[in-house]
PDB file of C-alpha atoms and ligand atoms in Angstrom:
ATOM      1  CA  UNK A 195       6.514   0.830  -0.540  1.00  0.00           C
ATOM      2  CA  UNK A 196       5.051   1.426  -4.050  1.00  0.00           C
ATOM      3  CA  UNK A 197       4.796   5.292  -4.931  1.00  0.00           C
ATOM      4  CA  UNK A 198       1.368   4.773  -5.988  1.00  0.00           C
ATOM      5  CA  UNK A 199       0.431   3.940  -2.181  1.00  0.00           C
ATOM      6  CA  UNK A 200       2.943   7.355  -0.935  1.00  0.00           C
ATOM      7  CA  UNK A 201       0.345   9.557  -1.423  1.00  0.00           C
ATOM      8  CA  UNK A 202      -2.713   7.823   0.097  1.00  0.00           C
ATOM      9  CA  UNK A 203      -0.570   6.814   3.301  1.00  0.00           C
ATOM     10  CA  UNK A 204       1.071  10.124   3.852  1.00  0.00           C
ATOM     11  CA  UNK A 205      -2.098  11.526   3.527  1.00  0.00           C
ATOM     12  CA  UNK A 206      -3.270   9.184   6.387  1.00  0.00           C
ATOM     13  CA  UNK A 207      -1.023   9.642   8.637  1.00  0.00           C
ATOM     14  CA  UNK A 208      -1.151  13.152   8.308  1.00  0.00           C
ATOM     15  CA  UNK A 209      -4.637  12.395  10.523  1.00  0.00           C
ATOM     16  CA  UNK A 210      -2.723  10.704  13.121  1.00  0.00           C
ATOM     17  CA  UNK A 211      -0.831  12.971  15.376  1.00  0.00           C
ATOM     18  CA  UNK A 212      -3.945  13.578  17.056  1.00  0.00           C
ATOM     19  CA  UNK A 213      -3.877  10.076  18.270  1.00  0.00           C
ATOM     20  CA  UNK A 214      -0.561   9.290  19.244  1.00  0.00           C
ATOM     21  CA  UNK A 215      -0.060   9.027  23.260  1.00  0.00           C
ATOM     22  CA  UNK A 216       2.725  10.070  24.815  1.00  0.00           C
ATOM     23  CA  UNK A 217       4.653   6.968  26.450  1.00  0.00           C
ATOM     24  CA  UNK A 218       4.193   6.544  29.645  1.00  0.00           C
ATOM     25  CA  UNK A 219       3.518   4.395  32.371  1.00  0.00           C
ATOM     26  CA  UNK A 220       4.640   1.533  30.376  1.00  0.00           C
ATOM     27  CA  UNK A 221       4.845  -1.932  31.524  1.00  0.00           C
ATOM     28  CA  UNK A 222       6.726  -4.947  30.550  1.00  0.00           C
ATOM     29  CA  UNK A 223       5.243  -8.019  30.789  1.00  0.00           C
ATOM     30  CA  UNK A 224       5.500  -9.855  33.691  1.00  0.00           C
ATOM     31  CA  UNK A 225       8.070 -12.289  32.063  1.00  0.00           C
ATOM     32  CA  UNK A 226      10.362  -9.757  31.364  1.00  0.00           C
ATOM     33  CA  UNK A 227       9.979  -8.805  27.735  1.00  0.00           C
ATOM     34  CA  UNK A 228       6.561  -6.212  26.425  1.00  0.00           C
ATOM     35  CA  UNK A 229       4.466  -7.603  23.744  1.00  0.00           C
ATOM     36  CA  UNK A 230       4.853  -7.608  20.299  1.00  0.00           C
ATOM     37  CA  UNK A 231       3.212  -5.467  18.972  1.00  0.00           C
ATOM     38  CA  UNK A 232       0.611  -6.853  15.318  1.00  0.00           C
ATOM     39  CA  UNK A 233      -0.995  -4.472  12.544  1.00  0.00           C
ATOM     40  CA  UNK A 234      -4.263  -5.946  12.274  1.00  0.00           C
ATOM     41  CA  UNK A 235      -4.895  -6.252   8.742  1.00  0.00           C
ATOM     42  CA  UNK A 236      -2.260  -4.144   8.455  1.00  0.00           C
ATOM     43  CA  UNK A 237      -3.075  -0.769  10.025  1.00  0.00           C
ATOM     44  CA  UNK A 238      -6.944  -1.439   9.981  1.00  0.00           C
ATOM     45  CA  UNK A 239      -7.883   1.886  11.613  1.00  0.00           C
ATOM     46  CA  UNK A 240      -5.818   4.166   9.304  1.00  0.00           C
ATOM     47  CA  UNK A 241      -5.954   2.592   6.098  1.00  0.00           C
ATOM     48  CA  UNK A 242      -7.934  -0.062   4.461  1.00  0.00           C
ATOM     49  CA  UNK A 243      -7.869  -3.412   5.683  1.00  0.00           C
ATOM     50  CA  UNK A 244      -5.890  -5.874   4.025  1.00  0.00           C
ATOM     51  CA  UNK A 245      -4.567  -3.546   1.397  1.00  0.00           C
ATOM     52  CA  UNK A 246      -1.418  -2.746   0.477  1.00  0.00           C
ATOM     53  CA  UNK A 247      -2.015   0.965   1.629  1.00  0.00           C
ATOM     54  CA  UNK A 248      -2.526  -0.891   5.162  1.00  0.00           C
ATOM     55  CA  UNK A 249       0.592  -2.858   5.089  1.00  0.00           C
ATOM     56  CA  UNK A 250       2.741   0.484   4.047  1.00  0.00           C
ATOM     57  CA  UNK A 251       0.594   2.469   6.799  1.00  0.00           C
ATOM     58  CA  UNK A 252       2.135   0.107   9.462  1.00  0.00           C
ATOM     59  CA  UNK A 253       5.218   0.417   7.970  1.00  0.00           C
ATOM     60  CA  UNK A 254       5.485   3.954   8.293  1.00  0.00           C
ATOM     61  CA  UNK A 255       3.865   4.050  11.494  1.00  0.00           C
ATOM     62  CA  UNK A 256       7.140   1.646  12.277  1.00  0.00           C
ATOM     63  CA  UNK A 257       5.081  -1.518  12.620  1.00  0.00           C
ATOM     64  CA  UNK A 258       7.260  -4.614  12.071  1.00  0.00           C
ATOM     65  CA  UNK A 259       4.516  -7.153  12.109  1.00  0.00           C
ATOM     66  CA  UNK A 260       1.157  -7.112  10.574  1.00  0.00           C
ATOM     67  CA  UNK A 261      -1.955  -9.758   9.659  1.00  0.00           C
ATOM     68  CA  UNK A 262      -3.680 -10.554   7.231  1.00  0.00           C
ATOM     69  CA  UNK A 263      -6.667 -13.168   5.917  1.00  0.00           C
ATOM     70  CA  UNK A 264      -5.994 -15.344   3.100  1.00  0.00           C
ATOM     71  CA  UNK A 265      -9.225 -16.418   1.130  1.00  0.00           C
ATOM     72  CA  UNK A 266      -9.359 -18.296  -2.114  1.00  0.00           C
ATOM     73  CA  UNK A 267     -11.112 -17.547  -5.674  1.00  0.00           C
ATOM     74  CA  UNK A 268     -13.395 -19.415  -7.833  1.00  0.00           C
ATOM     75  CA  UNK A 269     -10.359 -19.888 -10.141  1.00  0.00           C
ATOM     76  CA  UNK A 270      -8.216 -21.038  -7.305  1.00  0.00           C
ATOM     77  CA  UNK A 271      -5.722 -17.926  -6.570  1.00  0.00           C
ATOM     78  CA  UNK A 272      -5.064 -16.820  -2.649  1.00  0.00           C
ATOM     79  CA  UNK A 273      -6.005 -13.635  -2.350  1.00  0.00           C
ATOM     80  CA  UNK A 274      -6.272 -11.520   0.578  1.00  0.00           C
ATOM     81  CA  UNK A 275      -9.736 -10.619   2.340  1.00  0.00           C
ATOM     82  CA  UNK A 276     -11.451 -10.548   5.573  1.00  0.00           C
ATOM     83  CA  UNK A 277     -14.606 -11.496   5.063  1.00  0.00           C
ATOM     84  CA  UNK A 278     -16.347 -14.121   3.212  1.00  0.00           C
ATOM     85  CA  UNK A 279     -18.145 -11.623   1.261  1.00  0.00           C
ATOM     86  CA  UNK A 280     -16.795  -8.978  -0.963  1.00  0.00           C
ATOM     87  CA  UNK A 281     -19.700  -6.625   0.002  1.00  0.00           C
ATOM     88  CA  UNK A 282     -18.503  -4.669   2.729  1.00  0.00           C
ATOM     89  CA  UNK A 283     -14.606  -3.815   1.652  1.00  0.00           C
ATOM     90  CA  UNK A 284     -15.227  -3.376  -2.059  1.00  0.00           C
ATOM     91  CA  UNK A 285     -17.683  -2.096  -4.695  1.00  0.00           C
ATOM     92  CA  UNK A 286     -18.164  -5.937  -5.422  1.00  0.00           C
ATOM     93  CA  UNK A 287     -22.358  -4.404  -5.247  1.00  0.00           C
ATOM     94  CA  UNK A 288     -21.994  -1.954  -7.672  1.00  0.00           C
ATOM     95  CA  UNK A 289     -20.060  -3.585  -9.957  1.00  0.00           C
ATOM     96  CA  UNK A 290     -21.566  -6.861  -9.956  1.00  0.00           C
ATOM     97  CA  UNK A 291     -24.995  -5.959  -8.582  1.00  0.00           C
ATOM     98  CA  UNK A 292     -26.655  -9.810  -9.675  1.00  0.00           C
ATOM     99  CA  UNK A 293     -24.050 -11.435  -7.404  1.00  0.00           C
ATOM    100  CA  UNK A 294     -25.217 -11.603  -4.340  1.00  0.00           C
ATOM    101  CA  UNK A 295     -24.130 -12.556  -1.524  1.00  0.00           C
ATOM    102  CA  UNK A 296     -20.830 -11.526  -3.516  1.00  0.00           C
ATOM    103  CA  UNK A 297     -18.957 -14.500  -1.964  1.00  0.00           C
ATOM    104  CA  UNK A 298     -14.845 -13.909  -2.903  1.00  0.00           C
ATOM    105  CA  UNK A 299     -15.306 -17.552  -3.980  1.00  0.00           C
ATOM    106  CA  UNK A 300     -17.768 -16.896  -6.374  1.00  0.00           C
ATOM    107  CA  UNK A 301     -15.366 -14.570  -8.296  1.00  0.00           C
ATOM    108  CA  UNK A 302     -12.452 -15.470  -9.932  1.00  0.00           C
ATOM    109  CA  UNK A 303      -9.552 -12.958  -9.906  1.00  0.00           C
ATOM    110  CA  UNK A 304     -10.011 -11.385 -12.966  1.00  0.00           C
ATOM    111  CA  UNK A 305     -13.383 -10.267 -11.419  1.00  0.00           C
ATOM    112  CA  UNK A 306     -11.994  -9.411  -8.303  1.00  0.00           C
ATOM    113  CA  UNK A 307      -9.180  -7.542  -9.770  1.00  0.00           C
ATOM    114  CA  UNK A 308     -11.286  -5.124 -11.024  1.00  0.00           C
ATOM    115  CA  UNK A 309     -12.900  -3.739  -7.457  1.00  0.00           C
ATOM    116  CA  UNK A 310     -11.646  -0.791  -5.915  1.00  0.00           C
ATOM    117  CA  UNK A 311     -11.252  -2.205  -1.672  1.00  0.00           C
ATOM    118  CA  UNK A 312      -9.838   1.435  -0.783  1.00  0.00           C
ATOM    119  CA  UNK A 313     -12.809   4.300  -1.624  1.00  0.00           C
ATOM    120  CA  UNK A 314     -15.510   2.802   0.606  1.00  0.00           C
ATOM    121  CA  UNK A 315     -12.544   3.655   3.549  1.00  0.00           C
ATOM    122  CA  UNK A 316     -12.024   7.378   2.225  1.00  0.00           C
ATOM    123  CA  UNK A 317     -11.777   8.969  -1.093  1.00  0.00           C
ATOM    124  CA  UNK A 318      -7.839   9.128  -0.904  1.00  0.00           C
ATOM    125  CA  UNK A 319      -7.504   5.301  -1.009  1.00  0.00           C
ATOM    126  CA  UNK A 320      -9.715   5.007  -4.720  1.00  0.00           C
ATOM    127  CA  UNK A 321      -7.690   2.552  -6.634  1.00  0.00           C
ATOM    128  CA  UNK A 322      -6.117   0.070  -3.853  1.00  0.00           C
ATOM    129  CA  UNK A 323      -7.153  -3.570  -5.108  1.00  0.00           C
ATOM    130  CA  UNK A 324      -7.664  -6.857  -3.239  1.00  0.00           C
ATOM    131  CA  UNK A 325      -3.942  -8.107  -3.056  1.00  0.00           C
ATOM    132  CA  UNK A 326      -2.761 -11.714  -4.027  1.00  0.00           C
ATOM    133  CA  UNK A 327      -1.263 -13.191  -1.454  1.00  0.00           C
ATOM    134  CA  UNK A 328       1.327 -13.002  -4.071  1.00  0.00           C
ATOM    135  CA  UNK A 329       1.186  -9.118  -3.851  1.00  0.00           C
ATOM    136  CA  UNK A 330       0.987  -9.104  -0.241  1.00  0.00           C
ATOM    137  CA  UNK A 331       3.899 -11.071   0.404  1.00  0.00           C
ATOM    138  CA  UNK A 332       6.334  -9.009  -1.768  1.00  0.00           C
ATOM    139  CA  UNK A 333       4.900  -5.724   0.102  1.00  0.00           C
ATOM    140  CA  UNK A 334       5.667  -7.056   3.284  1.00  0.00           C
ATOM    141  CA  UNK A 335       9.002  -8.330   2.086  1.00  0.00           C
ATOM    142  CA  UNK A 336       9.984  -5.204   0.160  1.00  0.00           C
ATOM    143  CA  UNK A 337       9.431  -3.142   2.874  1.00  0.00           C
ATOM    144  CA  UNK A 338      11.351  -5.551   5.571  1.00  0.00           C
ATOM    145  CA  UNK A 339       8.111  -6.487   7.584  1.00  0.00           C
ATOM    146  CA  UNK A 340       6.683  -9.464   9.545  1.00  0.00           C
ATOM    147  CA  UNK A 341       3.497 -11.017   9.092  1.00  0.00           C
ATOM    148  CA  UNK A 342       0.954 -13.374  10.896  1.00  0.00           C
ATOM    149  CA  UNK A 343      -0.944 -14.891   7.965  1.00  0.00           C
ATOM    150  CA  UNK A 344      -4.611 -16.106   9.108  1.00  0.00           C
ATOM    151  CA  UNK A 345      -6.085 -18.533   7.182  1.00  0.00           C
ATOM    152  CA  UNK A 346     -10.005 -16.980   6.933  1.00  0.00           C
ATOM    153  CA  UNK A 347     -12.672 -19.731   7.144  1.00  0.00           C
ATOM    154  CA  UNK A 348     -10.100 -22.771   5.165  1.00  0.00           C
ATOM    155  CA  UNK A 349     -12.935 -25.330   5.418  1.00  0.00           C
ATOM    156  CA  UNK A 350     -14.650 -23.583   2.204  1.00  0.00           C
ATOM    157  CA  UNK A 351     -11.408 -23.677   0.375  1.00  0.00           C
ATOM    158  CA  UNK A 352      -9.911 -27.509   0.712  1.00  0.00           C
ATOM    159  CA  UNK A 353      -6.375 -27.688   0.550  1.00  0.00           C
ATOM    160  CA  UNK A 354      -6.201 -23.957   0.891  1.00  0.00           C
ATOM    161  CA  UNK A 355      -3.117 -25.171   3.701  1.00  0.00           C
ATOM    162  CA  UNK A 356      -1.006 -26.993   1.515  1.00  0.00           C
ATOM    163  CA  UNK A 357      -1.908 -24.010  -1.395  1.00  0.00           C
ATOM    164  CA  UNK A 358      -0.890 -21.298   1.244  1.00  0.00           C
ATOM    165  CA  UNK A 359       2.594 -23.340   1.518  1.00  0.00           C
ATOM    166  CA  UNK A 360       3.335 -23.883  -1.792  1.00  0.00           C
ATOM    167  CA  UNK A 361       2.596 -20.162  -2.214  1.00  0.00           C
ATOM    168  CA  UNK A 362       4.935 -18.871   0.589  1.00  0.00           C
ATOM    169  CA  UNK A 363       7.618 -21.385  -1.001  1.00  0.00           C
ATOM    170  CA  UNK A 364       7.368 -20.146  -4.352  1.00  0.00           C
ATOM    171  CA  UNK A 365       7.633 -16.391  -2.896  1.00  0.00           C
ATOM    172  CA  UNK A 366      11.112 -16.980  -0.378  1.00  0.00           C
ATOM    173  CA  UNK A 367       8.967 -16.775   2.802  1.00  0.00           C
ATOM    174  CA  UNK A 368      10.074 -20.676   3.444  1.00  0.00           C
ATOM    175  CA  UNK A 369      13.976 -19.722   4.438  1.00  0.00           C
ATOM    176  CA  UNK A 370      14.717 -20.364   7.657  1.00  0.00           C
ATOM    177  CA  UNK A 371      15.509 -16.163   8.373  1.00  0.00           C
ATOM    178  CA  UNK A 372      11.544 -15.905   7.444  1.00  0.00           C
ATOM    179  CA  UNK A 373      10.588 -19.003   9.091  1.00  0.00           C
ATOM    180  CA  UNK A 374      12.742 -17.970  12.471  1.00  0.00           C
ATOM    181  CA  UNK A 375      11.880 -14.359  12.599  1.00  0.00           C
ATOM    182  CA  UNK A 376       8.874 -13.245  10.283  1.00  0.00           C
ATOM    183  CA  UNK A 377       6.485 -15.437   9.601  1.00  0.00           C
ATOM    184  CA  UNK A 378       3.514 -17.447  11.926  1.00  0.00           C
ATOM    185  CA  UNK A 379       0.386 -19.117  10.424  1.00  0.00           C
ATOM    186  CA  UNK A 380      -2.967 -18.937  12.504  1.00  0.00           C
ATOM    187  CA  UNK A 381      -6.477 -19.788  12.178  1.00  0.00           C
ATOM    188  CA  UNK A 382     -10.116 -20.303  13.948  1.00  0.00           C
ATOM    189  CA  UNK A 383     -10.252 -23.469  12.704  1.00  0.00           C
ATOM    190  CA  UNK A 384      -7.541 -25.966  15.156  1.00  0.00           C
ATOM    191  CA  UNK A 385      -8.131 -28.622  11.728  1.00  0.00           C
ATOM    192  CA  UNK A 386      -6.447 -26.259   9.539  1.00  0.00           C
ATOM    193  CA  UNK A 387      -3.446 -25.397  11.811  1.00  0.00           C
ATOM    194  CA  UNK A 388      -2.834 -28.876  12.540  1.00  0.00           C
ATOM    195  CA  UNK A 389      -3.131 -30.414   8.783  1.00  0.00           C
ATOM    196  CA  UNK A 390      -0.618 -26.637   7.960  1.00  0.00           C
ATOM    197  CA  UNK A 391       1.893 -27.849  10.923  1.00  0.00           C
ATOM    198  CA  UNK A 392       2.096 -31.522   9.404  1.00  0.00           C
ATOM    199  CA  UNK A 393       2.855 -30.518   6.113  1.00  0.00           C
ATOM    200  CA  UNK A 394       5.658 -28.055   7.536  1.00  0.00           C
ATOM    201  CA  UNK A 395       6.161 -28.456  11.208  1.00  0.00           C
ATOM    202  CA  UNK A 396       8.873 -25.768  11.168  1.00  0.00           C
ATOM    203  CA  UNK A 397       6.774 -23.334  10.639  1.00  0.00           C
ATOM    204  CA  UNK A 398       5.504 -21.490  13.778  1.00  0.00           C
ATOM    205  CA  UNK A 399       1.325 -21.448  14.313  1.00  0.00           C
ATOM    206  CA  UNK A 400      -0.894 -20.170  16.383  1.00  0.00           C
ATOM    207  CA  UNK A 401      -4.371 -20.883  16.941  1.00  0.00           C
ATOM    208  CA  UNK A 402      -7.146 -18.835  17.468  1.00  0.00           C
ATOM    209  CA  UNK A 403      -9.621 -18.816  20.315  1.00  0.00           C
ATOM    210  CA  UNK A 404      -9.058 -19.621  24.007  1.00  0.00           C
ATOM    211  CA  UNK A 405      -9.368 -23.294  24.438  1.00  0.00           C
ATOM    212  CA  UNK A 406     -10.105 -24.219  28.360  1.00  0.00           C
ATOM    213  CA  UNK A 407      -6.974 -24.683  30.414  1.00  0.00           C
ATOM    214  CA  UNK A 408      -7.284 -28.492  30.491  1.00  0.00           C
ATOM    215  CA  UNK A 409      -7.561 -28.688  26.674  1.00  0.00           C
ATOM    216  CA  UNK A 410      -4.583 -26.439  26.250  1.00  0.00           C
ATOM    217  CA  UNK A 411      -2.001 -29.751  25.878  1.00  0.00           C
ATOM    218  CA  UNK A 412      -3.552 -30.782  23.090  1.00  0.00           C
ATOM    219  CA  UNK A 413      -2.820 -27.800  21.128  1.00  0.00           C
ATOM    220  CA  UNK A 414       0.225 -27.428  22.267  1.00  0.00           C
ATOM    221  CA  UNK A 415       1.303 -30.780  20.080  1.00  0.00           C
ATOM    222  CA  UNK A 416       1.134 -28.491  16.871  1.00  0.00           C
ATOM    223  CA  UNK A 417       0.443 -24.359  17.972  1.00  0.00           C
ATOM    224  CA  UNK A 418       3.776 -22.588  19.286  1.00  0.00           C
ATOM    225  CA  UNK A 419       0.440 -19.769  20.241  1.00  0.00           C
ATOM    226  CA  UNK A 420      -2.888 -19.598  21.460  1.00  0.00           C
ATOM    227  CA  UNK A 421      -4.293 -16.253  20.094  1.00  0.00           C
ATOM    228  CA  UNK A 422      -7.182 -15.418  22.040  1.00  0.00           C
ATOM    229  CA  UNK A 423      -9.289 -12.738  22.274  1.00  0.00           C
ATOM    230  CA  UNK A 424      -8.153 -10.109  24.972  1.00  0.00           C
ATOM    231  CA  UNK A 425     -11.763 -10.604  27.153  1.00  0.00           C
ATOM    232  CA  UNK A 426     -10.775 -13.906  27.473  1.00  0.00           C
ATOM    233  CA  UNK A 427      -6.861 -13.351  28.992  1.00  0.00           C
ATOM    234  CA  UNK A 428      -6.490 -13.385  32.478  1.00  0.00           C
ATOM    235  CA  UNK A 429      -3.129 -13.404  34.162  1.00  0.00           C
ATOM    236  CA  UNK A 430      -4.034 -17.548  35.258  1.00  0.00           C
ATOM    237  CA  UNK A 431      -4.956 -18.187  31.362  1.00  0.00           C
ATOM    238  CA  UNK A 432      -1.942 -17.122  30.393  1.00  0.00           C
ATOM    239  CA  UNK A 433       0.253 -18.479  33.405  1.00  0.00           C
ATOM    240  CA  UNK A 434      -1.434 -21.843  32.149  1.00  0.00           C
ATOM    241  CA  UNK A 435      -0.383 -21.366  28.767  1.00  0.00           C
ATOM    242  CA  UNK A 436       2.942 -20.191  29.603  1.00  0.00           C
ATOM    243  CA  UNK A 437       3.434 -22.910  31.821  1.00  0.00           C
ATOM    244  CA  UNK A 438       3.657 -25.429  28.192  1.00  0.00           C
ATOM    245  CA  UNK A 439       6.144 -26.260  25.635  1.00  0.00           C
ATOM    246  CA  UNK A 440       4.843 -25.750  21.721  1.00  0.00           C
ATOM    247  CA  UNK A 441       6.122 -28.300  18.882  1.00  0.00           C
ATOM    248  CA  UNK A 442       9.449 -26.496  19.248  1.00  0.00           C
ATOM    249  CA  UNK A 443       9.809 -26.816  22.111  1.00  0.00           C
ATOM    250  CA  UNK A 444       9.467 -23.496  23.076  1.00  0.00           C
ATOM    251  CA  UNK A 445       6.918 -21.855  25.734  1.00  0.00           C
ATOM    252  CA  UNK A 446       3.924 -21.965  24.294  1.00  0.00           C
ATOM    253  CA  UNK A 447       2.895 -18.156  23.918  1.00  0.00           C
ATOM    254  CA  UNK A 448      -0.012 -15.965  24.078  1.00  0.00           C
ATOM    255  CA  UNK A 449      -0.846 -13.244  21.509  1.00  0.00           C
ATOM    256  CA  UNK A 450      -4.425 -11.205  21.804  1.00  0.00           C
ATOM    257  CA  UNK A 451      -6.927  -9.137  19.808  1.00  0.00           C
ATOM    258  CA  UNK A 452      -7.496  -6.620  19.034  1.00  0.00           C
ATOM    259  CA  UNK A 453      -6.647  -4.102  21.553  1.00  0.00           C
ATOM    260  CA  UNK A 454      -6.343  -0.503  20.549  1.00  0.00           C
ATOM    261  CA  UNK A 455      -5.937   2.009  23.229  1.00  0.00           C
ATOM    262  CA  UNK A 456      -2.874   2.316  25.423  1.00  0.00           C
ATOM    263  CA  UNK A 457      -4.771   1.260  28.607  1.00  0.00           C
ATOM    264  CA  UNK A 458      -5.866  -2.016  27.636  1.00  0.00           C
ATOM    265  CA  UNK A 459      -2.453  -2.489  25.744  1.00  0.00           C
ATOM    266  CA  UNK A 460      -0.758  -1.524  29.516  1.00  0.00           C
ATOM    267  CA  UNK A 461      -3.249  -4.151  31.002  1.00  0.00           C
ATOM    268  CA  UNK A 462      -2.928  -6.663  28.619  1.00  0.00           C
ATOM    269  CA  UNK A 463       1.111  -6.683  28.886  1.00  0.00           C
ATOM    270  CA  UNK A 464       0.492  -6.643  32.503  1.00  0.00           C
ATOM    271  CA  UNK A 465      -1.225  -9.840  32.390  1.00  0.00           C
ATOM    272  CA  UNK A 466       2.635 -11.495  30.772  1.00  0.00           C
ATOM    273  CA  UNK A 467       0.660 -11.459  26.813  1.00  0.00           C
ATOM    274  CA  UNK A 468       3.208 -11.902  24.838  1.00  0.00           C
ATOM    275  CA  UNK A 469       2.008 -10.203  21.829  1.00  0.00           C
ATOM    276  CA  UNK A 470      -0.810  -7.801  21.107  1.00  0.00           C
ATOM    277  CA  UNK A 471      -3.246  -6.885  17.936  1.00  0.00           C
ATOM    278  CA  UNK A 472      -4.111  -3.976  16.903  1.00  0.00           C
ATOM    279  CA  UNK A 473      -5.877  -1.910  14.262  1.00  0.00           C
ATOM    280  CA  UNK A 474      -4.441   0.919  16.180  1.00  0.00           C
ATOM    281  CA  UNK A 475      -0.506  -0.750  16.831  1.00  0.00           C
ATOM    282  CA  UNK A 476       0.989   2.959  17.237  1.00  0.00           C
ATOM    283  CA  UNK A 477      -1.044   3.269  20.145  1.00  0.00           C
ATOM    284  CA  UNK A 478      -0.342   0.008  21.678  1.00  0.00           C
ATOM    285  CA  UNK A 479       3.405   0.717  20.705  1.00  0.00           C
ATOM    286  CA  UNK A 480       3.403   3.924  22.229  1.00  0.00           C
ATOM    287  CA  UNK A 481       1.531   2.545  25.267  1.00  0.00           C
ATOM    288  CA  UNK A 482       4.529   0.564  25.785  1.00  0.00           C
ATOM    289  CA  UNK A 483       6.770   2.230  24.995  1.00  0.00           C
ATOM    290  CA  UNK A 484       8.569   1.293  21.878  1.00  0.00           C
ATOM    291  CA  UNK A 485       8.579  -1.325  19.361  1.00  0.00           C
ATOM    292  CA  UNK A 486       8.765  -4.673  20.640  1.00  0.00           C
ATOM    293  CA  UNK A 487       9.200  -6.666  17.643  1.00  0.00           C
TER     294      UNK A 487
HETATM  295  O1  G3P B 133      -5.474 -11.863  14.491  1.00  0.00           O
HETATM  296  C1  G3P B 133      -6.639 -11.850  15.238  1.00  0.00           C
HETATM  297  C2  G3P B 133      -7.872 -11.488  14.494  1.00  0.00           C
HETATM  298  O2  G3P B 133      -7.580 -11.159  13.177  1.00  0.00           O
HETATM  299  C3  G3P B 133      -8.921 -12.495  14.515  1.00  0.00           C
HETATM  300  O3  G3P B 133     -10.163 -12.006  14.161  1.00  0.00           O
HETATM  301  O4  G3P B 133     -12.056 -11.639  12.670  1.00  0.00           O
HETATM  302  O5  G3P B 133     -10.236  -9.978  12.766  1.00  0.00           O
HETATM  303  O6  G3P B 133      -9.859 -12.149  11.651  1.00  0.00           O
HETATM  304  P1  G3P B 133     -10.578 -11.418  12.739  1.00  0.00           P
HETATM  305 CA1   CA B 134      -7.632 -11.937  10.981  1.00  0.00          CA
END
């Protein structure tokens, strides 16, 4: 963790004590093993998403895995966002008020670079950039973490899956400890995961949504996960799931967002999920009474 984010993510989870649950009542999945348990966008509901502050927020919370959103600039460098726009998570308004709709791919990084994506969260967080994918990756390495890397809307950025390789290459996340353990690429978009899984097939995938049960085999040639949202998991949708074999020959697996109080995370790990989402993954943890990953 960098000592610039100490401050900012002590001071954070100085809030948090209030909404920690007690273990209890915990339930494995019905397969035998509880869920993993995901930061979403690191530790969304503490910290700013996406930011480094997030990722060490999860960290200190003792959250081994976290996601992200990878997004491209106008001058071609991954960086890491949620939305399209840099509106909502960043002064991108203030600071650039002719730019509208303030599109990240609009900007090139020099602009970005100069936003703050921490104040509009709370005043504590002023200063905390958009991270690099770059960045990101040696935060979540430095501090021994996991990650699920979602490639955000890739059909506005072409090539953005072989990019997102080279990138995780160039920065040691290719090795097969990272590869086996602490890294899975997903996305929305079942084009993008399946052009990503060609161009590295031992790199484990997961696609997002909840395709119908008859469709699932199709998937299953080139996602080792279907992520779906938690409305959409029933104990059958994931039975069906389960019941498959993912390009590694592994059971295909089931991870679901974003869930972030301890009954839905019981419920959900009742249903046999085998990983779970959360801008709140204390909670969830808690819920279940310890860290699954
Ligand atoms: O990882 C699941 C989740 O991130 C998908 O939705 O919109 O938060 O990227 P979204
Ligand atoms: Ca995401």
């Amino acid at each position: 963790m960098r000592i610039r984010h100490v401050a900012a993510v002590t001071g954070a989870l100085m809030g948090l004590s209030a909404l920690a649950l007690p273990a209890s009542g915990a339930q494995a999945a019905v397969h035998g093993h509880p869920p993993v348990v995901v930061g979403h966008r690191g530790a969304a509901a503490y910290a700013p998403e996406n930011t480094l502050a997030s990722v060490d927020t999860a960290d200190r919370l003792g959250i081994s895995w976290v996601e992200n959103d990878v997004q491209r600039t106008k001058d071609g460098q991954l960086v890491v966002l949620h939305d399209t726009s840099l509106a909502r998570t960043t002064n991108a308004k203030k600071i650039y008020p002719g730019r509208s709709p303030w599109n990240v791919g609009d900007f090139t990084l020099r602009e970005v670079e100069k936003l703050d994506a921490g104040s509009w969260f709370g005043s504590r967080f002023k200063g905390e950039r958009v991270p690099t994918l770059e960045e990101y990756l040696e935060e979540v390495e430095d501090n021994g973490q996991k990650l699920l890397m979602e490639l955000k809307n890739p059909e506005l950025y072409p090539g953005i899956e072989r990019q997102a390789l080279r990138e995780l290459r160039r920065d040691g996340w290719l090795d097969s400890g990272h590869v086996r353990r602490r890294l899975i690429v997903q996305s929305f978009n079942a084009d993008a995961i399946r052009k990503f899984h060609r161009l590295d097939p031992a790199v484990k995938t997961g696609f997002l949504g909840s395709p119908t049960v008859a469709d699932l085999p199709k998937y299953a040639a080139y996602c080792d996960q279907i992520n779906a949202p938690h409305i959409a998991v029933t104990r059958k949708y994931v039975e069906a799931v389960h019941r498959l074999r993912g390009p590694h020959r592994r059971r295909l697996e089931v991870y679901t967002w974003t869930v972030d109080d301890a009954k839905g995370a019981v419920r959900i790990a009742g249903l046999g999920a085998d990983g779970i989402i959360s801008n709140k993954p204390d909670v969830v943890r808690d819920a279940l009474d310890g860290d699954r990953s």
